[in-house]
N, CA and C of each residue as an Amber inpcrd file, in Angstrom:
protein
   405
   3.3950000  -7.3050000  41.9380000   3.3570000  -7.9920000  40.7600000
   2.4210000  -9.2100000  40.8880000   1.7810000  -9.3740000  39.8490000
   0.7640000 -10.4630000  39.4650000   1.5400000 -11.5620000  38.9310000
   2.0150000 -11.2470000  37.8560000   2.7100000 -12.3670000  36.9200000
   4.0530000 -11.8950000  36.4940000   5.1570000 -12.9910000  36.7680000
   6.3610000 -12.6290000  36.1630000   6.3180000 -13.5550000  34.7450000
   6.9160000 -13.0160000  33.7910000   7.0950000 -13.5890000  32.4720000
   8.6300000 -13.7800000  32.4070000   8.8710000 -15.1760000  32.2510000
  10.3290000 -15.5480000  32.4230000  10.7170000 -16.1770000  31.0160000
  11.7750000 -15.6890000  30.1960000  12.2150000 -16.3110000  29.1430000
  13.6910000 -16.6420000  29.3620000  13.9260000 -17.8990000  29.0180000
  15.2340000 -18.5470000  29.1760000  15.5550000 -19.3570000  28.1090000
  16.8370000 -19.6180000  27.8510000  17.2570000 -20.7320000  26.8550000
  16.9230000 -22.0260000  27.2730000  16.6070000 -22.7890000  26.3040000
  16.5190000 -24.2970000  26.6530000  17.8270000 -24.8430000  26.6190000
  18.4960000 -24.8700000  27.9370000  20.0160000 -25.2020000  27.9230000
  20.1710000 -26.5840000  27.6740000  19.4740000 -27.5160000  27.6120000
  19.7790000 -28.8070000  27.4400000  19.2560000 -29.4710000  25.9790000
  18.7140000 -28.4580000  25.4120000  18.0400000 -28.8210000  23.9810000
  16.9090000 -30.0970000  24.3050000  16.1670000 -29.8470000  25.5060000
  15.0950000 -30.7770000  25.5370000  13.7880000 -30.1130000  24.9680000
  13.6920000 -28.8050000  24.5070000  12.5750000 -28.4140000  23.8590000
  12.2340000 -29.0240000  22.5760000  10.9200000 -29.3500000  22.4710000
  10.5600000 -30.0160000  21.1150000  10.0170000 -28.8480000  20.1400000
   9.8110000 -27.6680000  20.5130000   9.3640000 -26.6550000  19.5910000
  10.2390000 -25.2450000  19.9370000   9.8230000 -24.3150000  19.0650000
  10.6850000 -23.1730000  19.1380000  10.4500000 -22.2900000  20.6250000
   9.4310000 -22.4180000  21.1490000   9.1480000 -21.8880000  22.4140000
   8.3840000 -23.1340000  23.2000000   8.8740000 -23.3570000  24.5220000
   8.1970000 -24.2420000  25.2960000   7.6180000 -23.7270000  26.3820000
   6.3020000 -23.9240000  26.8190000   5.7140000 -23.6820000  27.8900000
   5.1450000 -24.7150000  28.7450000   5.0430000 -24.7730000  30.2220000
   4.5770000 -25.7320000  30.8000000   3.7310000 -25.3380000  32.1120000
   2.4340000 -25.8750000  32.0310000   1.6230000 -25.3870000  33.1960000
   1.9380000 -26.2660000  34.2320000   2.6190000 -26.0080000  35.2310000
   3.3010000 -26.7050000  36.4890000   3.3960000 -25.6740000  37.5440000
   3.5610000 -26.4300000  38.6930000   3.9780000 -25.7530000  40.0350000
   5.6430000 -25.7810000  40.1680000   5.9990000 -24.6850000  40.7040000
   7.6930000 -24.4920000  40.8040000   8.0650000 -24.5250000  42.2280000
   8.9610000 -25.4340000  42.5530000   9.5770000 -25.6200000  43.7870000
  10.3030000 -24.3200000  44.3650000   9.9470000 -23.7730000  45.2460000
  10.7540000 -22.5310000  45.7420000  11.3540000 -22.6990000  47.1150000
  11.6910000 -24.2310000  47.3190000  12.4350000 -24.4010000  48.5370000
  11.5510000 -24.0420000  49.7100000  12.1280000 -23.3770000  50.7720000
  11.5480000 -23.1760000  52.0950000  10.1970000 -22.1860000  52.0250000
  10.2270000 -21.5560000  50.6320000   9.1710000 -20.5940000  50.5170000
   7.8320000 -21.2940000  49.6400000   7.8600000 -22.6380000  49.5440000
   6.8100000 -23.2230000  49.0490000   6.6790000 -23.4060000  47.6420000
   5.5440000 -23.2810000  46.9500000   5.4340000 -23.3940000  45.6180000
   5.0810000 -22.0400000  45.0480000   5.6060000 -21.9430000  43.6080000
   5.1090000 -20.7510000  42.6460000   4.2430000 -21.3020000  41.6170000
   3.1720000 -20.7940000  41.4390000   2.1830000 -21.5970000  40.4890000
   2.2590000 -20.8330000  39.0290000   2.0680000 -21.3740000  38.1090000
   1.9850000 -21.0660000  36.9100000   0.6640000 -20.1810000  36.4280000
   0.7170000 -18.9760000  35.8870000  -0.2950000 -18.3430000  35.6030000
  -1.0820000 -19.1700000  34.3790000  -1.9720000 -20.0090000  34.5430000
  -2.3770000 -20.9280000  33.5870000  -3.2270000 -20.2700000  32.2980000
  -3.9300000 -19.5490000  32.8540000  -4.7570000 -18.7380000  31.6510000
  -3.8980000 -18.0690000  30.7440000  -2.9550000 -17.1770000  31.2530000
  -2.1400000 -16.6870000  30.4320000  -1.2870000 -17.6360000  29.7200000
  -0.7740000 -18.4840000  30.2610000   0.0410000 -19.5940000  29.3980000
  -0.7900000 -20.2080000  28.4130000  -1.9380000 -20.3370000  28.4280000
  -2.9080000 -20.9660000  27.3210000  -2.9520000 -20.0190000  26.3100000
  -3.1460000 -18.8220000  26.7480000  -3.2050000 -17.5890000  25.7300000
  -1.8610000 -17.7570000  24.9410000  -0.7170000 -17.7530000  25.6750000
   0.6430000 -17.5520000  24.9740000   0.6590000 -18.7850000  23.9380000
   0.1300000 -19.9700000  24.4420000   0.3520000 -21.2440000  23.7610000
  -0.3300000 -21.1490000  22.2480000  -1.4950000 -20.4450000  22.3240000
  -2.3130000 -20.0940000  21.1130000  -1.6630000 -19.1610000  20.3310000
  -1.1940000 -17.9060000  20.9650000  -0.5870000 -17.1040000  20.1620000
   0.6900000 -17.3690000  19.3520000   1.3740000 -18.3620000  20.1260000
   2.6830000 -18.8270000  19.6330000   2.4560000 -20.1870000  18.5430000
   1.4000000 -20.6590000  18.7680000   1.2600000 -21.8810000  17.8580000
   1.9070000 -23.1320000  18.2490000   2.0490000 -23.2150000  19.8900000
   2.7180000 -24.4250000  20.3960000   1.7940000 -25.0010000  21.4130000
   2.1080000 -26.2530000  21.8380000   1.5940000 -26.9770000  22.8360000
   2.4720000 -27.0520000  24.0950000   1.8770000 -27.5640000  25.0590000
   2.6720000 -27.5490000  26.3930000   3.7500000 -28.5720000  26.2190000
   4.8350000 -28.3330000  26.7770000   6.0670000 -29.1000000  26.5530000
   6.9340000 -29.2240000  27.7430000   6.1640000 -30.1650000  28.7680000
   6.9670000 -30.2970000  30.0190000   8.1830000 -30.9880000  29.8880000
   8.5340000 -31.6260000  29.0370000   9.9360000 -32.1610000  29.0450000
  11.0670000 -31.1500000  29.0390000  10.8130000 -30.0370000  28.5140000
  11.9130000 -28.9710000  28.3950000  12.3100000 -28.4040000  29.8380000
  11.3850000 -28.7270000  30.7800000  11.7000000 -28.0570000  32.0300000
  11.9990000 -29.0640000  33.1810000  12.2900000 -30.2470000  32.9200000
  12.5380000 -31.0600000  33.8860000  13.7450000 -30.6750000  34.6280000
  14.9080000 -30.2500000  33.9510000  16.4080000 -29.9080000  34.5360000
  16.7160000 -28.6390000  34.3060000  15.7340000 -27.6760000  33.8850000
  16.1150000 -26.4470000  33.2120000  16.3720000 -25.3630000  34.5850000
  17.4730000 -24.9680000  34.6550000  17.9080000 -23.9840000  35.6970000
  17.6080000 -22.5640000  35.4790000  17.4930000 -22.3220000  34.3370000
  17.0570000 -20.8440000  33.8610000  15.8140000 -20.4320000  34.5390000
  14.8980000 -21.3280000  34.9660000  13.7430000 -20.7610000  35.5620000
  13.8850000 -21.2680000  37.3250000  14.1430000 -22.4510000  37.3760000
  14.3200000 -22.9210000  38.9340000  14.8290000 -22.0300000  39.8900000
  16.0110000 -21.3580000  39.2650000  16.8960000 -20.5340000  40.3660000
  16.2120000 -19.4610000  40.8880000  15.2060000 -18.9150000  39.9890000
  14.5480000 -17.7370000  40.2940000  13.3590000 -17.7800000  41.0270000
  12.8180000 -18.8730000  41.2800000  11.4480000 -19.2290000  42.0190000
  11.6270000 -18.8700000  43.4370000  12.6530000 -19.2810000  44.1490000
  12.7670000 -18.8440000  45.4510000  12.5680000 -17.2980000  45.8460000
  13.2860000 -16.4850000  44.9640000  13.1620000 -15.0380000  45.0300000
  11.8730000 -14.3580000  44.8240000  11.1950000 -15.0160000  43.6160000
   9.7940000 -14.6830000  43.4420000   8.9140000 -14.9970000  44.6160000
   9.1550000 -16.2340000  45.1990000   8.1370000 -16.6490000  46.2570000
   8.3080000 -15.7480000  47.2750000   9.7160000 -15.4210000  47.7910000
   9.9700000 -14.8130000  48.9320000   9.5020000 -13.1940000  48.9270000
   9.8430000 -12.6370000  47.9320000   9.6700000 -11.1790000  47.6840000
   8.3060000 -10.8210000  47.0320000   7.6670000 -11.7430000  46.4930000
   6.3870000 -11.4560000  45.8560000   5.3300000 -12.5180000  45.9750000
   5.1240000 -12.9100000  47.2770000   4.2920000 -14.0050000  47.6300000
   2.9220000 -13.9970000  46.8430000   2.5680000 -15.0150000  46.2040000
   1.2390000 -15.0100000  45.5090000   1.4430000 -14.7310000  44.1340000
   2.5360000 -14.3260000  43.6900000   2.7490000 -14.0280000  42.2750000
   2.8360000 -15.2440000  41.5110000   2.4370000 -15.1550000  40.1690000
   2.4190000 -16.4460000  39.4520000   3.4510000 -16.3240000  38.2140000
   3.8490000 -17.2220000  37.5730000   4.7810000 -17.1210000  36.5180000
   4.3430000 -17.7950000  35.0660000   4.7650000 -17.2640000  34.0080000
   4.7320000 -17.9440000  32.7080000   6.2470000 -17.9700000  32.4520000
   6.5130000 -19.2030000  32.3190000   8.0110000 -19.6750000  31.9340000
   7.9270000 -20.1170000  30.3830000   8.8540000 -19.4940000  29.6650000
   9.0420000 -19.7250000  28.3690000  10.4680000 -20.0450000  28.0840000
  10.6910000 -21.4260000  27.5920000  11.9330000 -21.8120000  27.0740000
  12.1520000 -21.6380000  25.6840000  13.2840000 -21.0760000  25.2910000
  13.4240000 -20.6390000  23.7970000  14.5490000 -21.8060000  23.2870000
  14.0810000 -22.3950000  22.2790000  15.0090000 -23.4470000  21.8190000
  16.0100000 -22.6940000  20.6790000  17.2020000 -23.3070000  20.6730000
  18.1710000 -22.7670000  19.7770000  19.2110000 -22.0400000  20.2890000
  20.2880000 -21.6510000  19.6010000  21.3060000 -20.9690000  20.0020000
  21.1950000 -19.4670000  19.5050000  21.6120000 -18.5190000  20.1390000
  21.5590000 -17.0560000  19.8770000  22.2900000 -16.8400000  18.6770000
  21.9330000 -15.8210000  17.9330000  21.0720000 -14.9500000  17.9730000
  19.7480000 -15.4550000  17.5040000  18.4010000 -14.9630000  18.1230000
  17.2210000 -15.2070000  17.5850000  17.1160000 -14.7010000  16.3410000
  16.2680000 -15.5500000  15.4460000  15.9550000 -14.9770000  14.1220000
  14.9590000 -13.8150000  14.3960000  14.9350000 -12.8640000  13.2760000
  14.0380000 -11.7910000  13.4260000  12.6110000 -12.1450000  13.5080000
  12.2340000 -13.1330000  12.6210000  10.8390000 -13.4270000  12.6450000
  10.4430000 -14.1760000  13.7910000  11.3930000 -14.8700000  14.4740000
  11.0480000 -15.5530000  15.6720000  10.8790000 -14.5800000  16.8090000
  11.6650000 -13.6210000  17.0640000  11.6610000 -12.5310000  18.0480000
  10.5200000 -11.7390000  17.9290000  10.1060000 -11.3850000  16.5520000
   8.8890000 -10.5990000  16.2700000   7.6890000 -11.2380000  16.8840000
   7.3920000 -12.6660000  16.4410000   6.3670000 -13.5170000  17.1050000
   6.1720000 -13.3570000  18.4350000   7.2900000 -13.5820000  19.1900000
   7.3370000 -13.5480000  20.5850000   6.9140000 -12.2960000  21.3100000
   7.4810000 -11.1060000  20.5440000   6.9070000  -9.8610000  20.8910000
   5.5010000  -9.6120000  20.7190000   5.0200000 -10.1520000  19.6860000
   3.4710000  -9.7010000  19.3950000   2.8010000 -10.5590000  20.2490000
   3.2100000 -11.6700000  20.8230000   2.4090000 -12.5420000  21.7080000
   2.5600000 -11.9310000  23.2630000   3.5500000 -11.2980000  23.4260000
   3.8210000 -10.6820000  24.8560000   3.2730000  -9.2590000  24.9150000
   3.2480000  -8.7140000  23.9360000   2.8680000  -7.2030000  23.9430000
   1.4170000  -7.0300000  24.7290000   0.3340000  -7.6870000  24.5820000
  -1.1540000  -7.4270000  25.2410000  -0.7860000  -7.4570000  26.6640000
   0.3530000  -8.0630000  27.2140000   0.5520000  -8.1300000  28.7790000
   1.3880000  -7.0110000  29.2820000   1.8580000  -6.3470000  28.4890000
   2.7360000  -4.8990000  28.7370000   2.1370000  -3.7400000  28.2360000
   0.8350000  -3.5090000  28.1570000   0.2350000  -2.2390000  27.8210000
   0.4970000  -1.2730000  28.9820000   0.2030000  -0.0970000  28.9060000
   0.5480000   1.0410000  29.8930000  -0.3500000   0.4200000  31.1600000
  -1.4940000  -0.1480000  30.8990000  -2.5150000  -0.3870000  32.2420000
  -1.8440000  -1.8100000  32.6270000  -1.4530000  -2.5820000  32.1780000
  -1.0820000  -3.9970000  32.5760000   0.4600000  -4.0050000  32.9950000
   1.3460000  -3.0300000  32.5050000   2.7530000  -3.3090000  33.1180000
   2.9590000  -2.9640000  34.3140000   1.8450000  -2.4710000  35.0150000
   2.1760000  -2.4660000  36.6240000   1.8630000  -3.8490000  37.2340000
   1.2680000  -4.7990000  36.7020000   1.0410000  -6.0940000  37.1990000
   1.7470000  -7.2010000  36.5540000   2.5890000  -7.0320000  35.6400000
   3.3370000  -8.0780000  34.8740000   4.7920000  -7.5550000  34.9680000
   5.7410000  -8.4320000  34.8090000   7.1930000  -8.1600000  34.9040000
   7.8890000  -9.0060000  34.0310000   8.8160000  -8.7360000  33.1400000
   9.4200000  -9.5450000  32.2020000  10.8000000  -9.6120000  32.7190000
  11.2640000 -10.9910000  32.6710000  12.5230000 -11.3220000  33.1800000
  13.0530000 -12.2390000  32.1320000  14.3360000 -11.7170000  31.5930000
  15.0540000 -12.5080000  30.6070000  16.3350000 -13.1780000  31.4490000
  16.0600000 -14.4670000  31.6980000  17.0310000 -15.3050000  32.1970000
  17.9740000 -15.7820000  31.2410000  19.2040000 -15.1920000  31.0590000
  20.0770000 -15.6420000  29.9800000  21.4750000 -15.6330000  30.6890000
  22.3370000 -16.6310000  29.8000000  23.6230000 -16.5960000  29.9050000
  24.3200000 -15.7800000  28.8700000  25.4120000 -15.2470000  29.1560000
  26.1490000 -14.7420000  27.8050000  26.7230000 -15.7710000  26.8320000
  27.1910000 -16.8390000  27.3290000  27.4010000 -17.9370000  26.5120000
  27.8630000 -19.1890000  27.1710000  27.9270000 -20.4710000  26.6660000
  28.1550000 -21.5960000  27.1750000  29.2590000 -22.3480000  26.2690000
  30.3500000 -23.0120000  26.6720000  30.8870000 -23.9940000  26.1470000
  31.7340000 -23.6990000  24.6560000  31.8240000 -22.3140000  24.5790000
  32.5050000 -21.8950000  23.2040000  33.8400000 -21.5440000  23.3560000
  34.7040000 -21.4720000  22.3240000  35.9580000 -20.8380000  22.3960000
  35.8880000 -19.3050000  22.4000000  36.8920000 -18.4300000  22.2860000
  37.0230000 -17.1420000  22.4150000  36.2460000 -16.4360000  21.2230000
  36.4440000 -17.0270000  20.1070000  35.8720000 -16.2620000  19.0380000
  34.2690000 -16.4490000  18.9020000  33.8000000 -17.8880000  19.1480000
  32.4540000 -18.0780000  19.2680000  31.6340000 -17.2860000  20.3340000
  32.3140000 -17.1660000  21.5900000  31.8040000 -16.4600000  22.5620000
  31.7580000 -15.0150000  22.3500000  32.5670000 -14.3040000  21.6190000
  32.4450000 -12.8680000  21.4720000  31.4740000 -12.7240000  20.2460000
  31.2160000 -13.6530000  19.3870000  30.2030000 -13.7030000  18.2570000
  28.8040000 -13.4750000  18.9780000  28.4880000 -14.4720000  20.0190000
  27.3550000 -14.5990000  20.5580000  26.9960000 -13.4600000  21.6170000
  28.1100000 -12.9880000  22.2880000  28.0010000 -12.0050000  23.0910000
  27.7130000 -10.6040000  22.6070000
């Protein structure tokens, strides 16, 4: 794998846009650092019409918990981390825009080097009725 595309909720509401991306290095503990695929992230920012939003990633566990595994099992692989603002479900237009932005990276030729991870929770902090609706 060359690049892992990771999509996670913005758990703490720190995102300032519909999607947040951040060109940064990720601490993978004893396995060192996992680097962002900067070129691809710049392309995604352009496709999605967003700027980098480092604030969204300061304490975001939807990404950081995956980095040691990526570093250990796929040394040298890079990541494109995208935090999604808002509660599920995604609006259709929002989901379509994200699909259109990601599609060029998952063609028949490129799907052997790119991998999509959805780092999601079923729900947080809701009562039984709200949880059932979101799940």
